[in-house]
Coordinates of C-alpha atoms in Angstrom, one line a residue:
M1 CA 0.0 0.0 0.0
R2 CA 1.3 3.5 -0.9
K3 CA 1.3 5.6 2.3
Y4 CA 3.3 8.7 3.3
F5 CA 3.7 10.3 6.7
I6 CA 6.5 11.4 9.0
F7 CA 5.8 12.2 12.6
T8 CA 4.9 10.2 15.7
Y9 CA 2.5 11.6 18.3
L10 CA 3.4 9.9 21.6
P11 CA 0.5 11.3 23.8
L12 CA -2.2 9.8 21.5
F13 CA -0.3 6.5 21.2
T14 CA -0.1 6.3 25.0
A15 CA -3.9 6.8 25.2
L16 CA -4.3 3.9 22.7
L17 CA -2.2 1.7 24.9
L18 CA -4.3 2.6 28.0
C19 CA -7.6 1.6 26.3
S20 CA -6.2 -1.4 24.4
C21 CA -6.9 -3.6 27.4
Q22 CA -10.6 -3.1 27.1
G23 CA -13.2 -4.9 25.0
K24 CA -12.4 -8.6 25.3
G25 CA -16.0 -9.5 24.5
K26 CA -18.1 -8.9 21.4
R27 CA -16.4 -7.4 18.4
P28 CA -17.3 -3.8 17.7
V29 CA -19.1 -3.1 14.4
V30 CA -18.8 0.0 12.2
L31 CA -21.0 1.0 9.3
L32 CA -19.6 2.9 6.4
E33 CA -22.3 4.7 4.4
T34 CA -20.8 5.3 1.0
T35 CA -22.0 6.7 -2.3
S36 CA -22.0 3.2 -3.7
G37 CA -23.9 1.6 -0.8
D38 CA -23.3 0.5 2.8
I39 CA -20.3 -1.5 4.0
T40 CA -20.4 -3.1 7.5
V41 CA -17.0 -4.0 9.1
E42 CA -16.3 -6.0 12.3
L43 CA -13.2 -5.0 14.2
Y44 CA -10.9 -7.7 15.7
N45 CA -10.3 -7.5 19.5
E46 CA -7.1 -9.4 18.7
T47 CA -5.7 -6.2 17.3
P48 CA -6.6 -3.8 20.1
L49 CA -4.4 -0.8 19.1
H50 CA -5.8 -0.7 15.5
R51 CA -9.4 -1.4 16.8
D52 CA -9.3 1.4 19.3
N53 CA -7.6 3.8 16.9
F54 CA -10.3 3.2 14.2
L55 CA -13.1 3.5 16.7
S56 CA -11.8 6.8 18.0
L57 CA -11.5 8.2 14.5
V58 CA -15.0 7.0 13.5
R59 CA -16.5 8.5 16.7
E60 CA -14.7 11.8 15.9
G61 CA -16.1 11.9 12.4
A62 CA -12.7 11.7 10.8
Y63 CA -13.9 9.5 8.0
D64 CA -17.0 11.4 7.1
G65 CA -16.6 12.7 3.6
V66 CA -13.3 11.0 2.7
L67 CA -12.8 9.3 -0.7
F68 CA -11.8 5.8 -1.6
H69 CA -8.9 7.5 -3.4
R70 CA -7.0 4.5 -4.6
V71 CA -8.8 1.5 -6.3
I72 CA -7.1 -1.4 -8.1
Q73 CA -9.3 -4.0 -9.6
D74 CA -8.7 -7.6 -8.3
F75 CA -6.6 -6.1 -5.5
M76 CA -8.1 -3.6 -3.0
I77 CA -9.9 -0.3 -2.3
Q78 CA -8.1 2.3 -0.2
G79 CA -9.5 5.3 1.7
G80 CA -8.9 7.4 4.7
D81 CA -6.8 10.3 3.4
P82 CA -8.1 13.4 5.1
D83 CA -7.0 15.5 2.2
S84 CA -9.5 13.8 0.0
V85 CA -12.5 15.4 1.6
S86 CA -12.1 18.6 -0.4
A87 CA -9.9 17.3 -3.2
S88 CA -10.3 18.7 -6.7
P89 CA -11.0 16.4 -9.6
G90 CA -7.8 14.5 -10.7
Q91 CA -5.8 15.7 -7.6
M92 CA -3.3 13.1 -6.6
L93 CA -4.0 11.8 -3.1
G94 CA -2.4 9.4 -0.6
E95 CA -0.1 11.5 1.5
G96 CA -2.6 12.8 4.0
D97 CA -2.7 11.4 7.6
R98 CA -2.5 12.2 11.3
D99 CA 0.9 12.8 12.8
Y100 CA 1.3 9.4 14.6
K101 CA 1.7 5.8 13.6
V102 CA 0.2 2.6 15.1
P103 CA 2.6 -0.3 15.9
P104 CA 2.0 -3.5 13.8
E105 CA -0.3 -6.2 15.1
F106 CA 0.2 -9.3 12.9
R107 CA -2.0 -12.1 14.1
L108 CA -1.5 -14.9 11.4
E109 CA -1.4 -17.5 14.1
E110 CA -4.9 -16.5 15.1
G111 CA -6.3 -16.9 11.6
I112 CA -6.2 -13.2 10.8
Y113 CA -4.8 -12.6 7.3
H114 CA -5.6 -11.0 3.9
R115 CA -8.5 -13.0 2.8
R116 CA -11.2 -11.3 0.7
G117 CA -13.1 -8.7 2.6
S118 CA -10.3 -8.1 5.2
L119 CA -9.9 -4.6 6.6
A120 CA -6.3 -3.6 6.9
A121 CA -4.1 -0.5 7.6
A122 CA -2.1 1.2 5.0
R123 CA 1.5 2.2 5.7
E124 CA 4.7 3.7 4.4
G125 CA 7.2 1.3 2.6
D126 CA 9.9 -0.6 4.3
D127 CA 12.6 1.7 3.1
V128 CA 11.4 4.5 5.5
N129 CA 9.3 2.3 7.8
P130 CA 11.2 -0.9 8.6
G131 CA 9.1 -1.5 11.7
K132 CA 6.0 -1.8 9.4
E133 CA 4.0 0.7 11.5
S134 CA 0.6 1.5 10.3
S135 CA -1.0 4.8 9.1
A136 CA -3.2 6.5 11.7
M137 CA -6.1 7.0 9.2
Q138 CA -5.6 5.2 5.9
F139 CA -7.0 1.8 5.4
Y140 CA -7.9 -0.6 2.7
I141 CA -10.4 -3.4 2.1
V142 CA -9.0 -6.5 0.3
W143 CA -10.5 -8.0 -2.8
G144 CA -7.7 -9.9 -4.4
R145 CA -8.1 -13.0 -6.5
V146 CA -8.4 -16.7 -6.2
F147 CA -5.1 -18.7 -6.3
D148 CA -4.1 -22.2 -7.3
D149 CA -1.3 -24.1 -5.6
E150 CA 1.3 -23.0 -8.2
G151 CA 0.4 -19.3 -7.6
L152 CA 0.6 -19.7 -3.9
D153 CA 4.0 -21.4 -4.2
R154 CA 5.2 -18.3 -6.1
V155 CA 3.7 -16.1 -3.3
Q156 CA 5.6 -18.1 -0.7
K157 CA 8.9 -17.6 -2.5
R158 CA 8.1 -13.9 -2.5
L159 CA 7.3 -13.9 1.2
D160 CA 10.5 -15.8 1.9
M161 CA 12.5 -13.1 0.2
S162 CA 10.7 -10.2 1.9
T163 CA 10.5 -11.7 5.4
G164 CA 13.5 -13.9 5.6
G165 CA 11.3 -17.0 5.8
T166 CA 9.4 -15.8 8.9
V167 CA 6.0 -15.8 7.2
V168 CA 4.9 -19.2 6.0
L169 CA 1.4 -19.7 4.6
S170 CA -0.5 -22.3 6.7
G171 CA -2.7 -25.0 5.3
E172 CA -5.7 -22.9 6.4
Q173 CA -4.5 -19.8 4.6
R174 CA -3.7 -21.7 1.4
H175 CA -7.2 -23.2 1.4
S176 CA -8.8 -19.8 2.0
Y177 CA -6.9 -18.2 -0.8
K178 CA -7.8 -21.1 -3.2
T179 CA -11.5 -20.8 -2.3
E180 CA -12.3 -17.2 -1.1
G181 CA -9.4 -15.3 -2.7
G182 CA -7.4 -12.5 -1.2
T183 CA -3.9 -10.9 -1.3
P184 CA -1.5 -13.4 0.4
H185 CA 1.7 -11.5 -0.5
L186 CA 0.7 -8.9 2.1
D187 CA 0.5 -11.3 5.0
G188 CA 2.9 -10.4 7.8
Q189 CA 3.6 -7.1 6.0
Y190 CA 0.4 -5.0 6.8
T191 CA -1.9 -5.3 9.8
V192 CA -5.3 -6.8 9.2
F193 CA -7.7 -5.5 12.0
G194 CA -11.2 -6.3 10.8
K195 CA -13.4 -7.8 8.1
V196 CA -16.4 -7.0 6.0
T197 CA -19.6 -8.6 7.4
G198 CA -22.0 -6.8 5.1
G199 CA -21.8 -5.1 1.7
L200 CA -19.1 -7.2 0.1
D201 CA -21.0 -6.7 -3.1
V202 CA -20.5 -2.9 -2.6
V203 CA -16.7 -3.5 -2.3
D204 CA -16.9 -5.5 -5.5
S205 CA -18.6 -2.7 -7.3
I206 CA -16.1 -0.1 -6.1
Q207 CA -13.1 -2.2 -7.0
R208 CA -14.4 -2.4 -10.6
V209 CA -14.9 1.4 -11.2
P210 CA -12.8 3.1 -13.9
T211 CA -9.7 4.9 -12.5
D212 CA -7.0 7.3 -13.8
A213 CA -3.3 6.7 -14.0
N214 CA -2.9 7.2 -10.3
D215 CA -5.6 4.6 -9.5
R216 CA -8.1 7.3 -8.4
P217 CA -11.7 6.6 -9.5
L218 CA -12.8 8.9 -12.3
E219 CA -16.0 9.5 -10.4
D220 CA -15.6 10.1 -6.7
V221 CA -16.5 7.2 -4.4
R222 CA -17.1 8.8 -1.0
I223 CA -17.7 7.7 2.6
I224 CA -20.7 9.8 3.4
K225 CA -20.7 8.9 7.1
A226 CA -19.0 6.3 9.4
Y227 CA -20.4 5.3 12.7
V228 CA -20.2 2.6 15.4
V229 CA -23.4 0.5 15.4
K230 CA -22.4 -1.7 18.4

């Protein structure tokens, strides 16, 4: 995921740590009302820093009016750039954010990976972000594609090179990617912190829209309002 930001805001990060111990029960649910239809996402308690950060931003209204500014068919839809709220047509987006990062929370061993419909955090590249810390605001929803064994073997080789062999696709992951689809090459690279539980057809429609050379939809796809439903 393309993502650019620089500063770390320690006071807010400390607040996230303090509230990360809460919410061991039911998973919180957020509704994204978009110009293409409603998308419901469930947030994982297994990734408390990302969960609490997302909930805080939703309650603040930070996502109201933002665009899905980067859309790649058979890959993902990305949104959350605050600069996109008032962006002019054709304006290149993707650098807007808050001035803090969220530490990575990879939970592959708990069955949390980049299957279709996963909600994950965008981030800067490894060259400037070797700790793989997440963007405060920008997120993406996975679409991906269905793989066969040969394709997954190629992905595993790619993961071996990028992670030094520390990320190995499990039998469960391979089965999921062969039946549901997703983006396995991102596992252990970007934090997945939720999943779509309603409106996957809306995600499908968004990931198919025509885009410009910068992957921005030619016609704006906007989050009208985001709110916590439970």
